[in-house]
XYZ file of C-alpha atoms in Angstrom:
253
model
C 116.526 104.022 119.805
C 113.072 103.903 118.371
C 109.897 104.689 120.193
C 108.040 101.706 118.868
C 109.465 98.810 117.421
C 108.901 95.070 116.736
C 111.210 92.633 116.612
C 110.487 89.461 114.790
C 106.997 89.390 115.997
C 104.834 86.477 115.088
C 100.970 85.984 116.422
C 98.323 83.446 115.212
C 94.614 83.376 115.658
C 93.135 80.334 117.195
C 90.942 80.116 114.262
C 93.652 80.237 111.453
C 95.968 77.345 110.424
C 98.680 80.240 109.737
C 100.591 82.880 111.305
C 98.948 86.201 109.985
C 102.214 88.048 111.699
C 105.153 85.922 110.754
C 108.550 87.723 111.570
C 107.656 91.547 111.204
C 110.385 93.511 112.229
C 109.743 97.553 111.482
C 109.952 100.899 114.318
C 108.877 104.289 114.754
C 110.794 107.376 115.907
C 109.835 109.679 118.529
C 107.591 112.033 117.101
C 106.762 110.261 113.666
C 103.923 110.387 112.099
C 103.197 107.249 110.323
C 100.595 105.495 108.237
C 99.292 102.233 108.022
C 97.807 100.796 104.371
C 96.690 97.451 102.974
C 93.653 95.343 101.923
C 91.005 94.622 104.494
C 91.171 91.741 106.470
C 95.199 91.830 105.825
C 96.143 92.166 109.511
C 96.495 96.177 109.861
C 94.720 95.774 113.490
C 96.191 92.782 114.773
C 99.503 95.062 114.879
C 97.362 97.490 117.389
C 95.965 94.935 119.304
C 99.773 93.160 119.983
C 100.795 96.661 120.603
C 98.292 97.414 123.342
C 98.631 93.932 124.995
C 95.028 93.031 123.386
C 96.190 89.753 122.047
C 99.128 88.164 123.236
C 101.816 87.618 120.580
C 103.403 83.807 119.500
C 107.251 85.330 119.794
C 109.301 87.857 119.185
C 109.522 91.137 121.235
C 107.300 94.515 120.856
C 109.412 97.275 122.780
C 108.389 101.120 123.799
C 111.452 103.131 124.612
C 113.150 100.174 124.071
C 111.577 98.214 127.258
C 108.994 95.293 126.533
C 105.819 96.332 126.871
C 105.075 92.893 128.973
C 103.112 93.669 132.452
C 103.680 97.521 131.341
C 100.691 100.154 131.362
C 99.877 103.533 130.169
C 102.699 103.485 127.103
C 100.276 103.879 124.231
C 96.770 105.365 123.896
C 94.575 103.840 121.569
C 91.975 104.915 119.432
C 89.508 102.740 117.572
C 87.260 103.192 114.313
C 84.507 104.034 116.548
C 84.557 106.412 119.084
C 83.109 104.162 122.192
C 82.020 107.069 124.110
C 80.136 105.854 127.373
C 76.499 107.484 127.037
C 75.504 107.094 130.168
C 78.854 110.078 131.199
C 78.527 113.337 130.001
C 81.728 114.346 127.729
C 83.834 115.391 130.869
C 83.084 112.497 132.496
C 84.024 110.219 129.325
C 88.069 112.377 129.537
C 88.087 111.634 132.935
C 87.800 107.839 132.549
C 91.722 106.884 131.504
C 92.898 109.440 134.421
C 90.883 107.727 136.458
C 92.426 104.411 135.858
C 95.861 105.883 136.016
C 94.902 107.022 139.330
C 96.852 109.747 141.588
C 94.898 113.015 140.698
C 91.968 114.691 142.658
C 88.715 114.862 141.220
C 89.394 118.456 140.848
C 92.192 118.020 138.863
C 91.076 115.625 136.729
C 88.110 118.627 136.106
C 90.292 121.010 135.326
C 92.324 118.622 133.138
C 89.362 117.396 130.774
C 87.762 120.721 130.380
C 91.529 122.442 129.163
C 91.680 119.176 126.613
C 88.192 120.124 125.404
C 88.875 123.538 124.551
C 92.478 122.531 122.919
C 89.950 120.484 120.997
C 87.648 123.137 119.872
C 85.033 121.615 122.385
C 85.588 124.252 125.172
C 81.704 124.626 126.710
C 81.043 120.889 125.913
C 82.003 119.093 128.550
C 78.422 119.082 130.438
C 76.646 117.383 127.455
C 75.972 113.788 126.681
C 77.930 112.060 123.318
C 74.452 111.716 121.666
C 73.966 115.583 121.980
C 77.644 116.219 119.338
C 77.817 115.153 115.844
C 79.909 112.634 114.569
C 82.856 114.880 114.166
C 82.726 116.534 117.412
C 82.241 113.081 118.842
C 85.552 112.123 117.211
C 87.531 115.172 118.739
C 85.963 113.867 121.784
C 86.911 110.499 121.819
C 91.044 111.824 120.168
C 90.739 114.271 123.769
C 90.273 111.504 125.637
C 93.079 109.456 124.115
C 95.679 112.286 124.453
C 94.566 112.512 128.358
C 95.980 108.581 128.674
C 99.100 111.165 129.244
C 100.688 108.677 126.650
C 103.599 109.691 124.551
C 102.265 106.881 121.464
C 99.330 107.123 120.301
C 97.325 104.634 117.956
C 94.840 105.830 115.941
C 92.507 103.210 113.833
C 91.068 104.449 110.760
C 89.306 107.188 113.397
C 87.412 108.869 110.384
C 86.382 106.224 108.272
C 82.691 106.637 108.912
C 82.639 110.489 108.682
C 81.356 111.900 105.533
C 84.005 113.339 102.972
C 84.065 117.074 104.496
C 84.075 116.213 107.897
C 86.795 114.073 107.161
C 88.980 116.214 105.362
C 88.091 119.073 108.161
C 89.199 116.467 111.228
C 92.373 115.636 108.982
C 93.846 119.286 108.811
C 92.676 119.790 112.465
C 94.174 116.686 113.810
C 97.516 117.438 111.686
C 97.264 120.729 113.562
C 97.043 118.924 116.606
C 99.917 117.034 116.334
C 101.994 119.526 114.892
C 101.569 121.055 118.402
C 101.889 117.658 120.882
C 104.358 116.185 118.914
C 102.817 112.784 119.630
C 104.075 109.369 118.169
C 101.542 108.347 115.809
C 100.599 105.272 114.118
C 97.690 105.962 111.730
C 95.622 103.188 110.457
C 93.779 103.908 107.164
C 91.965 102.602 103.806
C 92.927 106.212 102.049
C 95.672 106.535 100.645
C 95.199 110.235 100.278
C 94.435 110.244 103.985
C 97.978 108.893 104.734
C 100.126 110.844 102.290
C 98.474 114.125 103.964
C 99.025 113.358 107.471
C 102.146 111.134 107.596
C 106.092 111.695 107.302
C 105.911 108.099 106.108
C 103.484 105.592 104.942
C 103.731 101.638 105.501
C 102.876 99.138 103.191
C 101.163 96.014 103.683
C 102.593 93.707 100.879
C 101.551 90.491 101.438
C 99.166 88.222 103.901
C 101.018 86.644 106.389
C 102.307 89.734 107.028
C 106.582 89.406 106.767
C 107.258 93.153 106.363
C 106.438 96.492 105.962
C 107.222 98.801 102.587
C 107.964 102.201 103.773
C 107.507 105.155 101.797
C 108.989 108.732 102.932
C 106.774 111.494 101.700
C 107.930 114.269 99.663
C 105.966 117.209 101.809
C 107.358 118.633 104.338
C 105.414 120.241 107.645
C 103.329 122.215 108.258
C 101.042 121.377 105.242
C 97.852 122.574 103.521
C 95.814 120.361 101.094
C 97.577 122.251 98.620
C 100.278 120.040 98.729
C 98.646 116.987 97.558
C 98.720 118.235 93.740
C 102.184 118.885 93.796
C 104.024 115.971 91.432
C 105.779 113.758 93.866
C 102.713 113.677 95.916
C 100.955 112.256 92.882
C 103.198 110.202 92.071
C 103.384 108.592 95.748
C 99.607 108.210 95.616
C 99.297 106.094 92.462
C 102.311 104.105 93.089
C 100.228 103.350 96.651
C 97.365 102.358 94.511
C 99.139 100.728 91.983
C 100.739 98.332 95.395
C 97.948 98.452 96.421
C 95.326 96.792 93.263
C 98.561 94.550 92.717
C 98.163 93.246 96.592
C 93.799 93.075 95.967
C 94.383 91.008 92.498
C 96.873 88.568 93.530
């Protein structure tokens, strides 16, 4: 049984005179870690949003642990581009908000709770400062601190690091590799780099066409744990411009 899967899944946008999900039928296993690629504007986001109940989908079923996620809550934890930290809470206080919603621990707890996520984090000492007092990295490991405390077994993460500059983004790839490699999280990555996914992911899916029928998925050849060192190797280079090479194909056409 997958953790994640869709089942002929179609949505349309009020605006469009097409289905931009028409019949995508793909899943995730328990504990994958799995990449996301296509053009902007193809429809990478729309999957999150049906996933997380944002939009609600034309047909087909979207399952978690193979229930419908219908009238369901707290199955997925979701991370967008931006990290949407609330200034006006110090960094504890910005953890605390999705136990707070879920509701049924003490104030105390919920203390204790955020400040043991910062320091997993590399924040540990943070906690009493504001989100304009980190940098944009630390804000990042922030906001992924507060999506792991959503207690959520899934977790979607949407191109997280695509306004970091190129060393803080290769430094918050190994570390959140790391971090996974210790949760053991269900992951569905969304990103423009195809570097970025071949790094992080056991697999990488393919957006091949707009409506969006199906996704391509790619298995790569790297096993865990990794170092950087493994993107020279020659199947990993050969993965990464066959990705580009789908990927200028999809951009032409």
């Amino acid at each position: 049984m997958h953790m994640l899967e869709f089942q002929n899944v179609v949505f349309q946008y009020d605006s469009e005179d097409f289905n931009i999900i028409d019949g995508l039928s793909f899943g995730l296993d328990r504990g994958e870690f799995v990449s996301v690629i296509g053009p902007s504007g193809c429809g990478k986001s729309t999957i999150f949003r049906l996933v997380n109940q944002l939009l609600p989908r034309k047909s087909g079923d979207i399952l978690v642990d193979g229930e419908r996620i219908d009238g369901r809550r707290g199955y997925c934890g979701y991370m967008p581009q931006r990290d949407l930290l609330f200034p006006w809470r110090t960094v504890a206080g910005n953890l605390c908000l999705p136990m707070e919603i879920r509701g049924g621990l003490s104030r105390a707890e919920m203390a204790q709770r955020a400040e043991e996520t910062l320091a997993s984090v590399g924040l540990a000492g943070w906690g009493d400062k504001r989100p304009d007092e980190l940098s944009g990295g630390m804000r990042q490991r922030a906001a992924f601190a507060r999506t792991l405390l959503t207690g959520s077994e899934l977790l979607l993460l949407d191109e997280p690091f695509s306004a970091l500059d190129f060393l803080t983004r290769i430094n918050l790839q190994e570390w959140l590799l790391a971090q996974w490699e210790r949760e053991h999280k269900t992951v569905l990555f969304i990103t423009h780099d195809v570097e970025e996914a071949i790094f992080l992911s056991g697999r990488v899916l393919v957006v091949e066409e707009t409506p969006i029928r199906r996704l391509v998925s790619f298995d790569v050849p790297a096993s865990y744990p990794r170092t950087r060192e493994c993107l020279t190797h020659p199947d990993m280079l050969a993965l990464r411009e066959k990705l580009i090479g789908l990927l200028r194909r999809e951009v032409s056409a």
